[in-house]
XYZ file of C-alpha atoms in Angstrom:
619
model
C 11.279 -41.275 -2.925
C 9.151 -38.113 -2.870
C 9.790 -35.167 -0.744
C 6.521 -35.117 0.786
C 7.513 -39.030 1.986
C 11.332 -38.021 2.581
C 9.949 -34.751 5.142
C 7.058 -36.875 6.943
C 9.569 -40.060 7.678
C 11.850 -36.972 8.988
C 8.968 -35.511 11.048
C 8.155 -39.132 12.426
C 12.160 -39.892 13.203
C 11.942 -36.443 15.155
C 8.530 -38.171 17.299
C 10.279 -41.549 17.661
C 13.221 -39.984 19.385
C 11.179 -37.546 21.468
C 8.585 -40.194 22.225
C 11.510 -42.895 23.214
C 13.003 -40.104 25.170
C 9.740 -39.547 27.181
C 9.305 -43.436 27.768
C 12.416 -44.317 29.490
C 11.923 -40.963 31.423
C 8.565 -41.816 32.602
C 9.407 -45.850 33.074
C 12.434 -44.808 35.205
C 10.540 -42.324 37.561
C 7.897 -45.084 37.786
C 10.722 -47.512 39.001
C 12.466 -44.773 41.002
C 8.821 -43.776 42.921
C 8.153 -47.627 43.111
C 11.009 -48.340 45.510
C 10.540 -45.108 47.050
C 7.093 -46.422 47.907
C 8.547 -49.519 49.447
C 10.786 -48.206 51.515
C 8.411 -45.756 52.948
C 5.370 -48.196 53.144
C 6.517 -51.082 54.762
C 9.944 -50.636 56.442
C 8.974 -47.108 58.041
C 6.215 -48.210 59.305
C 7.604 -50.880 60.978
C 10.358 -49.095 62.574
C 8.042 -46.488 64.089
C 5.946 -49.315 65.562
C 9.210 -50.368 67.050
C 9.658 -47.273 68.596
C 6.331 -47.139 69.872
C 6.778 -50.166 71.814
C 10.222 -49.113 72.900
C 8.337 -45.682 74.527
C 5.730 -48.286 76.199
C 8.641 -50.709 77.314
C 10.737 -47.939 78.630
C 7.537 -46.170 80.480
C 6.402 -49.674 82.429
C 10.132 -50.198 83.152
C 10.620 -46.560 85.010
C 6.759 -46.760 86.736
C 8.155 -50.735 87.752
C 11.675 -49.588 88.968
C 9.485 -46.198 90.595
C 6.977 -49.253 92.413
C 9.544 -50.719 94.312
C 11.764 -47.761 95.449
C 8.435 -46.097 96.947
C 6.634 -49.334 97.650
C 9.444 -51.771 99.070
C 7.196 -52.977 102.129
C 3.852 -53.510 100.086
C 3.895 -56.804 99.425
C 1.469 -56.905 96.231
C 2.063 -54.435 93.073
C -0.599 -52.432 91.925
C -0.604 -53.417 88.228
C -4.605 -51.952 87.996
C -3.293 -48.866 88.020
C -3.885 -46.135 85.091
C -0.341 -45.749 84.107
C 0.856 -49.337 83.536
C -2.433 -49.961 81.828
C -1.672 -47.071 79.391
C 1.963 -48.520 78.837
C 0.660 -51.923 78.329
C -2.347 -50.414 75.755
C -0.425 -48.821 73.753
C 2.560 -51.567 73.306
C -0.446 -53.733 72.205
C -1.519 -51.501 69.855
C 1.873 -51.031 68.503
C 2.587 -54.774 68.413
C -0.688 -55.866 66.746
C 0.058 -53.402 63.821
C 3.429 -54.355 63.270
C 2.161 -58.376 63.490
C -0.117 -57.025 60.080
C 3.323 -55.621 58.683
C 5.481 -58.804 58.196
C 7.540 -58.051 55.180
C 11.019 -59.181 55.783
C 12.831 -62.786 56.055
C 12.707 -63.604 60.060
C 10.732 -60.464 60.815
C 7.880 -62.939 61.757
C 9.523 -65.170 63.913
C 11.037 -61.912 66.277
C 7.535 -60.824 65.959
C 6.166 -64.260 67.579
C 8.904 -64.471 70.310
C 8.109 -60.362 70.733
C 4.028 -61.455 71.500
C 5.242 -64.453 73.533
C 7.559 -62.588 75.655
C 4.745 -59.518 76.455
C 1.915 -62.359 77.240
C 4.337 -63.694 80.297
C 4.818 -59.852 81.553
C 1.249 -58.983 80.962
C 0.421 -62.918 82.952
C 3.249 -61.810 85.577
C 1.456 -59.050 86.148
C -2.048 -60.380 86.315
C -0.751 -62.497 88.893
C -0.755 -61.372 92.435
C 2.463 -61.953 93.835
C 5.120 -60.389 95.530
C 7.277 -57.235 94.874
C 10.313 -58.987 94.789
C 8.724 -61.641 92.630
C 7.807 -59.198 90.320
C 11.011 -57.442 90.505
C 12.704 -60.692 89.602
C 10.391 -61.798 86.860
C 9.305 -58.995 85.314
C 12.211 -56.837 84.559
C 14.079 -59.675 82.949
C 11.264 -59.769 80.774
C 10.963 -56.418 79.384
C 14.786 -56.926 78.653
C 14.014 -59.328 76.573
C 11.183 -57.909 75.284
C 13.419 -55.028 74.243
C 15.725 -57.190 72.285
C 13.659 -58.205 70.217
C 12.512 -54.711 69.521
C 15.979 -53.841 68.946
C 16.535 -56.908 66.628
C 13.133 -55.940 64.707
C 14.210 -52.797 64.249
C 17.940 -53.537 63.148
C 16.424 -56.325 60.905
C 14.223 -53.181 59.258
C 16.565 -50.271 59.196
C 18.942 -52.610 57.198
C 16.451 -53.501 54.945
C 15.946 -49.362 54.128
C 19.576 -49.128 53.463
C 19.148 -51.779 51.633
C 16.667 -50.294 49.618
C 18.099 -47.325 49.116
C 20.768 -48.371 48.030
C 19.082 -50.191 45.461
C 16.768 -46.816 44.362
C 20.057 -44.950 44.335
C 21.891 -47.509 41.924
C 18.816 -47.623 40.128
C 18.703 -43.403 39.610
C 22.627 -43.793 38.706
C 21.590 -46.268 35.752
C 18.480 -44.102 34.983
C 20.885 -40.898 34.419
C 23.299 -42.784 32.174
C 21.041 -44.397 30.311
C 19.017 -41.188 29.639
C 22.616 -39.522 29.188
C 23.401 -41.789 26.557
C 19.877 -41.786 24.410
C 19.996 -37.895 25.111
C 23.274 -37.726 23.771
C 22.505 -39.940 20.579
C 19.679 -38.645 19.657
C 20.563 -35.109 19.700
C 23.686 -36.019 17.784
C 21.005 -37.343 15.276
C 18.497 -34.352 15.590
C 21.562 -31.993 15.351
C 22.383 -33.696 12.411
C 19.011 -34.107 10.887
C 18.753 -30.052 11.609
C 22.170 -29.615 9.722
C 21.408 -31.406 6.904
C 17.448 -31.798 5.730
C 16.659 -28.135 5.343
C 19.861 -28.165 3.071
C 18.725 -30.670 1.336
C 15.456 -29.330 0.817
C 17.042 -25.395 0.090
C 19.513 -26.438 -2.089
C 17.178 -27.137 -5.169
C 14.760 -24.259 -4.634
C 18.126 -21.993 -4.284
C 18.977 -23.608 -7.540
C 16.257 -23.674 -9.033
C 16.058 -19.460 -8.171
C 19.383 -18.663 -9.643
C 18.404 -20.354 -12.973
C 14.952 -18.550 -13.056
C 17.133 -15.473 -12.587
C 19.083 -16.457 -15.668
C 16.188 -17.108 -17.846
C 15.257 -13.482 -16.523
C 18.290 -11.984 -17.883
C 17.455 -13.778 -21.301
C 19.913 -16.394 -21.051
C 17.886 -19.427 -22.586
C 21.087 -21.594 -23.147
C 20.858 -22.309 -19.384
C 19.548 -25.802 -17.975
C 19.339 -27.681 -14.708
C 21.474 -30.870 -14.068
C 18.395 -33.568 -12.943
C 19.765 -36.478 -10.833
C 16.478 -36.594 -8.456
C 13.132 -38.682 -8.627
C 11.168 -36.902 -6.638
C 9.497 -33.497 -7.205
C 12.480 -31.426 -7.231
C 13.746 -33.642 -10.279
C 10.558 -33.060 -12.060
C 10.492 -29.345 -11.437
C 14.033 -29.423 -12.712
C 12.544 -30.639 -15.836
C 9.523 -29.086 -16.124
C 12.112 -25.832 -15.659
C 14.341 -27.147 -18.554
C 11.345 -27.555 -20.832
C 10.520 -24.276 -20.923
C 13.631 -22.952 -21.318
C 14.240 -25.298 -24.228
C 10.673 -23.855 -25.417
C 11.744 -19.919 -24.763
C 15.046 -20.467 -26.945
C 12.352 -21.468 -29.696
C 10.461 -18.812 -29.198
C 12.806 -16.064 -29.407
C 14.765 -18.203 -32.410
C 11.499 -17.983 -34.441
C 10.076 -14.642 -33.590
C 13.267 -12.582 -33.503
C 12.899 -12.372 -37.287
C 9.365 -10.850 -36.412
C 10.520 -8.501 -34.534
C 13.122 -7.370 -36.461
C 10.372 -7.018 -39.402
C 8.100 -5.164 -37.475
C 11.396 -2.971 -36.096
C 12.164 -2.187 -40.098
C 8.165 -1.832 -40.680
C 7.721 0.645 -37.816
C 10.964 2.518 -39.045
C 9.766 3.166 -42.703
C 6.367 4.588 -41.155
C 8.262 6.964 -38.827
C 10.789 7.807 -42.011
C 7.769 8.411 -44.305
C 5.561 10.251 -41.988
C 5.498 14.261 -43.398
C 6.218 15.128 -39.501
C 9.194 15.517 -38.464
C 9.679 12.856 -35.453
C 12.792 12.772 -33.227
C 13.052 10.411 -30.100
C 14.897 10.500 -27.150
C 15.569 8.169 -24.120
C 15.026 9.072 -20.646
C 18.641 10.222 -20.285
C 17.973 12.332 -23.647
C 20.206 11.012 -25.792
C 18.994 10.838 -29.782
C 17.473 7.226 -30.297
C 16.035 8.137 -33.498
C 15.062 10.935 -36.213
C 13.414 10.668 -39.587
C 14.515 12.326 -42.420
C 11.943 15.380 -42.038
C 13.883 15.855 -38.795
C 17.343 15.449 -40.441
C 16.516 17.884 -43.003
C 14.959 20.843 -40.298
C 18.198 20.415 -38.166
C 20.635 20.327 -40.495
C 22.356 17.197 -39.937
C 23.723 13.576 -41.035
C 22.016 10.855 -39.206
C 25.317 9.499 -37.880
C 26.010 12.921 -36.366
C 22.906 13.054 -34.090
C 21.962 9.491 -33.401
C 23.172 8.417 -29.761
C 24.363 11.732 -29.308
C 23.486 13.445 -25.912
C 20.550 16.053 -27.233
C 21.381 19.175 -25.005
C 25.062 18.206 -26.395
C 23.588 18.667 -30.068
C 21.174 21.599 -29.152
C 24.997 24.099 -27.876
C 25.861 24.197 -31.250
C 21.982 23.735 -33.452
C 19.843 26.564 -32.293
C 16.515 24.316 -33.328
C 17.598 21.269 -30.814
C 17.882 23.740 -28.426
C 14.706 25.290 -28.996
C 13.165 21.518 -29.406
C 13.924 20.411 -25.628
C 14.154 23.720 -23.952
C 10.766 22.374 -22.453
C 12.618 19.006 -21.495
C 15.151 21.065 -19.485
C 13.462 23.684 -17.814
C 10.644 23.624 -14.768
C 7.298 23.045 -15.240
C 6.027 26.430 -14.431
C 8.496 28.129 -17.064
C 7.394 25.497 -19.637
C 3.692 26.792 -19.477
C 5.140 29.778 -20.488
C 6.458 28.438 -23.536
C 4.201 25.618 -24.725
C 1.785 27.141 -27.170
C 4.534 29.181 -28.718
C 4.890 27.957 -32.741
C 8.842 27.142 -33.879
C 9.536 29.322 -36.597
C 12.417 27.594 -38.803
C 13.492 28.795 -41.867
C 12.724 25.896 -44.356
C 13.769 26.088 -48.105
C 14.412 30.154 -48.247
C 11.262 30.931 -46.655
C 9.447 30.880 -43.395
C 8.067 28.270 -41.660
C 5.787 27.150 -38.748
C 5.442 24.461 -36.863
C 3.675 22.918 -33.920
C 5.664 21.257 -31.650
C 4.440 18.381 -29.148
C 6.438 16.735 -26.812
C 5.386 13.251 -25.768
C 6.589 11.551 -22.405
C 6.510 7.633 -23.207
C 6.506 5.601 -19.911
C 5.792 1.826 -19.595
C 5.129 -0.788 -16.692
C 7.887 -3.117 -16.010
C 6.299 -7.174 -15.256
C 4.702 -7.308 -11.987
C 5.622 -3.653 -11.194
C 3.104 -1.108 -9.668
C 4.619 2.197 -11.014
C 5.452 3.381 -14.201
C 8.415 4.446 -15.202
C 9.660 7.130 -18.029
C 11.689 5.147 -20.975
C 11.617 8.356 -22.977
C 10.354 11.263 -24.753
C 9.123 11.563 -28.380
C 9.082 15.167 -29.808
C 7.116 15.720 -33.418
C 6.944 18.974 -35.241
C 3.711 19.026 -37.202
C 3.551 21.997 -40.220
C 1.303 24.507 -39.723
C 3.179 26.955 -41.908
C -0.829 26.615 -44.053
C -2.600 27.522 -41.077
C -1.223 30.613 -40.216
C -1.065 32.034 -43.899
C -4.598 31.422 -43.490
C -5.287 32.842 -40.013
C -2.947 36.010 -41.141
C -5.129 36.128 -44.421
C -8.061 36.180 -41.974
C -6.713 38.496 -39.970
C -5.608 40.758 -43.003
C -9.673 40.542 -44.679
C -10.712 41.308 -41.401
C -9.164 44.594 -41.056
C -9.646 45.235 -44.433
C -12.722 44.760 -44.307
C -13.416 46.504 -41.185
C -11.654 49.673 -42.353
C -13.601 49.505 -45.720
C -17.121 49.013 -44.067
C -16.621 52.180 -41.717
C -17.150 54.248 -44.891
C -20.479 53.563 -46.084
C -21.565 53.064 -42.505
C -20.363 56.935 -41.514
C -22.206 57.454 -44.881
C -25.262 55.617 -43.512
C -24.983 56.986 -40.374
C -24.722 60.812 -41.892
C -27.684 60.093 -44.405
C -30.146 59.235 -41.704
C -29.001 62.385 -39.730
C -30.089 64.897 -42.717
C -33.644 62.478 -42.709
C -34.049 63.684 -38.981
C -33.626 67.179 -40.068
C -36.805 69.090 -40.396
C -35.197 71.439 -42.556
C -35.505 69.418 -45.421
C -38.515 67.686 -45.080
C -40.924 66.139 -42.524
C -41.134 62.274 -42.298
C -44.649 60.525 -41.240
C -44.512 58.098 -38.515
C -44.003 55.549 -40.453
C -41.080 56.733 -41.906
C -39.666 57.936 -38.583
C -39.907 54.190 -37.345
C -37.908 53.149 -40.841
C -35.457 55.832 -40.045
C -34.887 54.339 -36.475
C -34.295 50.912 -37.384
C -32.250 51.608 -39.698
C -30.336 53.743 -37.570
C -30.672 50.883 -35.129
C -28.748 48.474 -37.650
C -26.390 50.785 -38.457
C -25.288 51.127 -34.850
C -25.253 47.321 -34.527
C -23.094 46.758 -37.884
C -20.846 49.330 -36.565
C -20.714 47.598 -33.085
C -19.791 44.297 -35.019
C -16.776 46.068 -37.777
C -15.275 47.782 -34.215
C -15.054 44.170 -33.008
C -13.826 42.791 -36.062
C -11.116 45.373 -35.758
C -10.238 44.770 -32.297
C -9.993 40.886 -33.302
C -7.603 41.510 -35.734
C -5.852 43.872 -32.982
C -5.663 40.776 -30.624
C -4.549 38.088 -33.207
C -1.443 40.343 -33.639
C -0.806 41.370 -30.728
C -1.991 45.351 -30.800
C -5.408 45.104 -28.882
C -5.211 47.520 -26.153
C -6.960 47.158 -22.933
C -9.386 49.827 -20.999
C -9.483 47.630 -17.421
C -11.786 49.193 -14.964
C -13.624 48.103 -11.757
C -17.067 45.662 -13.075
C -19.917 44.412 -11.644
C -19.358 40.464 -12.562
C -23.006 40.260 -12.745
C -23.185 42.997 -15.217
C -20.700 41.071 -17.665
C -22.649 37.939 -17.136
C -26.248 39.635 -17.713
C -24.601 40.847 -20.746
C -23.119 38.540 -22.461
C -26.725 36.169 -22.094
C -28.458 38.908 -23.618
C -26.364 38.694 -26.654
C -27.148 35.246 -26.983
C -30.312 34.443 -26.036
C -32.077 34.668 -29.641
C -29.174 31.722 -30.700
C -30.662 29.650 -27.094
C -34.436 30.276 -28.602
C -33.487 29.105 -31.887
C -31.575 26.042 -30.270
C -34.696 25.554 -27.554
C -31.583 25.437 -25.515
C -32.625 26.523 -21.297
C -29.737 29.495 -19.717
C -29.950 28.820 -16.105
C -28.047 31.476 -14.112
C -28.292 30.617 -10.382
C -25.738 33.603 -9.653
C -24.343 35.055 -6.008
C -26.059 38.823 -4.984
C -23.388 40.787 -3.953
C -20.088 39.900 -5.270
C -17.244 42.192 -4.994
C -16.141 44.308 -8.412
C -13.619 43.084 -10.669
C -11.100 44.498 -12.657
C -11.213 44.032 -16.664
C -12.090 45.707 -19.715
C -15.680 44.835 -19.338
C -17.067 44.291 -23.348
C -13.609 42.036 -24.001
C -14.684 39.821 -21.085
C -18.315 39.808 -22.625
C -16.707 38.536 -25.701
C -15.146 35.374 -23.586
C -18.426 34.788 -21.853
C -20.416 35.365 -25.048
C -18.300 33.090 -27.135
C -18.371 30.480 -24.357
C -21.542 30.369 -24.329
C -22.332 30.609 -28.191
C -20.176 27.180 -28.002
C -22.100 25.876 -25.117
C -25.531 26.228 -26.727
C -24.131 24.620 -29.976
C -22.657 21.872 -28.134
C -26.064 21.313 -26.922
C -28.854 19.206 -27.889
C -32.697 20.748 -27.888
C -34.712 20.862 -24.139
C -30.879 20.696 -22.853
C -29.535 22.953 -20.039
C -26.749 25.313 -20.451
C -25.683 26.657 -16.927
C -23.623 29.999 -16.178
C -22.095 30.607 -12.528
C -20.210 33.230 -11.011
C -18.603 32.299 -7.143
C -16.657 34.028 -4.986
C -13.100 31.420 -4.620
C -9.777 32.575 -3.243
C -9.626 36.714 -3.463
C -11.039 36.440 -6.933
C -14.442 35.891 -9.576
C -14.425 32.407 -11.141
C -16.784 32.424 -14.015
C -18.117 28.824 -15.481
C -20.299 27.969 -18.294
C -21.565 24.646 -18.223
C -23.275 22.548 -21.003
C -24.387 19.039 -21.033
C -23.809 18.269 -24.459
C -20.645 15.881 -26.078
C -17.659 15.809 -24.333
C -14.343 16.603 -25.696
C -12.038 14.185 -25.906
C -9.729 13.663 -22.522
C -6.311 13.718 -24.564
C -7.985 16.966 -26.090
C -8.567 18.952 -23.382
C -5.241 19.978 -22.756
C -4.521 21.070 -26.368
C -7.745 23.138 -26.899
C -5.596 26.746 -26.111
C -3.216 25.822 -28.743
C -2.626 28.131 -31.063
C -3.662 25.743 -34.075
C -5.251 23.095 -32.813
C -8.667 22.465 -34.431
C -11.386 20.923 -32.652
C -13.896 18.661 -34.076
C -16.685 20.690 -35.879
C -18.960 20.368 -33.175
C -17.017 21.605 -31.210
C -16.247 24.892 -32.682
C -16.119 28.259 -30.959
C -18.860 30.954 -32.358
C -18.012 34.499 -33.693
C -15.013 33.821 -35.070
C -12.531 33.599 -32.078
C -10.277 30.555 -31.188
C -10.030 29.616 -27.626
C -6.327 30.427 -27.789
C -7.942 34.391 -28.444
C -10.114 33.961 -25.657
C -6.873 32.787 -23.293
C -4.621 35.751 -24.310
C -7.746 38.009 -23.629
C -8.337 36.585 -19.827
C -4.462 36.420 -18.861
C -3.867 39.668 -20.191
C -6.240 40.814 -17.450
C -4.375 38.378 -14.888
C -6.976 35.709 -14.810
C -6.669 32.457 -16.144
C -8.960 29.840 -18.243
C -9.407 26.227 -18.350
C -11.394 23.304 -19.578
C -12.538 19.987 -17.622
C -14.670 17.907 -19.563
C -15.316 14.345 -18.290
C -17.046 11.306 -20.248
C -20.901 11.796 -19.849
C -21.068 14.816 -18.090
C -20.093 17.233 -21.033
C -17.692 20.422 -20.858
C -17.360 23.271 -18.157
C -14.833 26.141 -19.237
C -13.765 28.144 -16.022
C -12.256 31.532 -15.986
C -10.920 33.595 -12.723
C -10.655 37.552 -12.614
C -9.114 39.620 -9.344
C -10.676 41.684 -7.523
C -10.909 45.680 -8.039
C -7.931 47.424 -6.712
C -10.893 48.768 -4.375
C -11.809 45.794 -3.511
C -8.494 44.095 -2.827
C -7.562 47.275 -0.788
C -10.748 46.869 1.560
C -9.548 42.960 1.974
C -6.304 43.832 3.396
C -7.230 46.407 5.589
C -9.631 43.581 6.766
């Protein structure tokens, strides 16, 4: 038998027992209301005719008696008059109602003698005779006349208890009979109540607690089928795919352990070194390139607790310093390369730190399983960028010469004293001049580069006009935006408050932004510049509309060596990580947001003057 057949023939026991319930109530109250009706109809009736003639009897009888105390000498009653007519009416009335309202044995019979009796008083008195005669006659008559009243009304009232005696045996029977079903069938509903819903619960319950064990991997379980119905064929349904699981992880557990060993020999052959923790930071794995930087056997660091490791190896403890601390203090320290002594001589690396996080089965959030940190070698990079830095100075220092001599040849051309120059020799002379100041410009900043990559570049902060810096720095690139047919829009603020910052370093940030905006650009493109007014300080923005860095890019592009895609590189010679040490060295800071299809917009912030920031507090 199916459960959906098993619940309805429950639901319809349920509606038998309420509907035989509501039958015997209803047929009971019928029979109850039925006898009521009786006793009320017929026998109440007939006892208040009764005692209508009784009134009329008992009213002729006084005015009769009254008649011959008063009238003792008048020899013929006066039976015309208005109050034994009245009397006799209404008895007449009375009686011919109760003749239509025979219903008991020998009620008809007193009724008949009752008529016969009243037509000899109402003859007596339609006869004129004497007082006395009347007195004789008539009185005896309306004795009789009241006995059969009285037996009418005797016969009636017993019939009423009679009656009600029946009606009240009949609501005893009703109330134990509907005490007895009552009782019964609650003793079945109670029981029905007590023991389908368990019988329907106990297989989903069941049924639950062995999903639950296929949930904690346990495949070996099964479910003991005894039932037909749907239950039994869920059961095995259930059973089947646990019987099909167990095959599954029997024949891919070799797969995964290949693809475990696979995906180990790729970490352990990778020339990074890789070490990965779990989210309680204990060691989970490390490939050799990490064994051989820390110093240590694999069965000394695996499953060890990593801050435990990093008390006594100063390179763990540089590793997750950024695991341990607060965010803010870890911006402090992210861009910084680890310097680790590798093989007698000095190396560098880049560290990143990767959070891995993964979404549980029919979870909404989340959650962090662990941490991956890989040390990629840039030891390369820098010798380069300090070879860089090294030509550059060199170079700087050596081109000062023959610029001074330059400089000092085309002062003894301007002399008169040695000869006169024609105009068009005066305009050669001021070109060249002209180029001379220019190349000189350029080795100073070639020089101060080299300054800032190590560290040595001094600043000369003083209050700016933003505008000034802006209006600058477009100058110096607008033959580039020609060349490009790339459009500068600058739809600037008037009257912005002064800044403070070594005005031709920040026109090297704006100018290099700028030189990579219109690279980044595509001909008839816009590049747009903006200066606002945000918080107590200057944001700057440069805006192009060209291809978009990449989003897991953005964050890395201050990094000391991280190198962008070609297009994407920054123009005279300075990194973006140069450009970020020259805004936060004048308190400001820099960032990047580049979204897919809308291209790149850097943002820089500067304070306000001292001036400036005086005249706001006073405010």
């Amino acid at each position: 038998m199916s459960v959906k057949t098993k619940i309805s023939l429950g639901i319809a026991f349920l509606f038998v027992v309420i509907t035989l319930i509501g039958g015997l109530g209803v047929y009971y109250l019928e029979r109850l209301d039925t006898d009521a009706q009786a006793i009320i109809k017929d026998n109440y009736r007939t006892l208040s005719y009764v005692q209508r003639m009784f009134k009329s009897m008992g009213d002729l009888q006084n005015m009769l008696e009254e008649e011959l105390i008063t009238r003792q000498n008048i020899a013929n009653l006066s039976v015309n008059q208005k109050g034994f007519r009245e009397s006799l009416s209404a008895f007449e009335q009375a009686l011919e109602a109760q003749s239509a309202n025979l219903t008991e044995a020998g009620e008809k019979e007193l009724t008949n003698s009752l008529q016969k009796q009243y037509s000899e008083l109402v003859a007596l008195f339609d006869a004129p005779l004497s007082l006395r005669t009347y007195a004789q006659s008539g009185l005896p008559l309306i004795k009789n006349i009241n006995g059969y009243l009285t037996s009418i009304y005797e016969l009636n009232q017993d019939t009423v208890l009679e009656k009600n005696e029946k009606a009240r045996i009949t609501a005893d029977r009703v109330i134990v009979y509907m005490l007895v079903i009552g009782s019964i069938s609650m003793l079945v509903s109670l029981l029905f109540l007590l023991v389908f819903p368990n019988y329907i619960a106990r297989p989903i319950k069941k049924l639950n607690e062995s999903m639950k064990q296929i949930a904690r991997k346990n495949y070996q379980h099964r479910i003991d089928v005894t039932a037909t119905d749907e239950f039994g064929a869920l059961a095995r349904s259930f059973n089947t795919m646990a019987e099909k699981l167990k095959e599954y992880e029997s024949t891919n557990l070799a797969q995964m352990l290949f693809e475990k060993k696979r995906t180990e020999t790729i970490i352990n052959k990778m020339s990074e070194a890789i070490i990965g923790l779990d989210e309680n930071k204990v060691v989970l794995f490390a490939n050799p390139k990490a064994l051989h930087l820390l110093g240590m056997e694999e069965n000394s660091l695996i499953h060890k607790y990593a801050p435990d490791v990093a008390s006594a190896n100063p390179l763990m403890h540089e590793l997750i310093q950024e695991l341990m601390i607060s965010f803010n203090e870890w911006e402090t320290v992210r861009y910084k390369p680890v310097e680790i002594t590798e093989d007698g001589k000095e190396s560098y690396y880049e560290k990143e730190i990767m959070d891995i996080t993964m979404r549980d089965a029919g979870e909404a959030r989340q959650k962090l399983i662990g941490h991956v940190i890989i040390l990629k070698n840039v030891t390369r990079i820098k010798e380069i960028d300090q070879a860089k830095t090294a030509f550059m100075s060199g170079i700087s220092h050596e081109m000062k010469t023959p610029i001074s001599s330059i400089k000092m040849s085309l002062q003894l051309l301007e002399d008169e004293r040695i000869g006169k120059l024609n105009n068009e020799q005066k305009e050669l002379v001021l070109y060249i001049k002209d180029e001379s100041e220019h190349l000189l410009r350029i080795t100073h900043q070639m020089m101060e580069l080299a300054q800032a990559k190590t560290g040595q570049l001094q600043l000369k902060t003083e209050p700016v006009n933003p505008d000034d810096i802006v209006r600058y720095a477009l100058h110096t690139v607008k033959i580039l935006a020609e060349e490009k047919q790339v459009i500068l829009e600058y739809p600037h603020e008037t009257g912005l408050p002064e800044v403070d910052a070594d005005a031709e370093k920040i026109a090297w940030v704006m100018g290099s932004l700028l030189t990579n905006a219109i690279q980044n650009s595509s001909p008839g493109k816009k590049v747009i510049v903006d200066i606002v007014e945000k918080n107590n300080k200057i944001r700057f923005s440069v805006e192009d509309f060209g291809e978009c860095i990449p989003e897991d890019q953005v964050e890395k592009v201050f990094d000391r060596y991280f190198q962008l895609p070609e297009q994407f590189q920054v123009g005279t010679g300075m990194e973006l990580s140069v450009l970020q040490n020259f805004v936060q060295q004048q308190r400001g800071t820099i960032w990047l947001e580049s979204k897919r299809g809308t291209g790149n917009k850097f943002y820089f912030t500067l304070p306000y003057s001292k001036k400036q920031r005086n005249s706001v507090q006073k405010q």
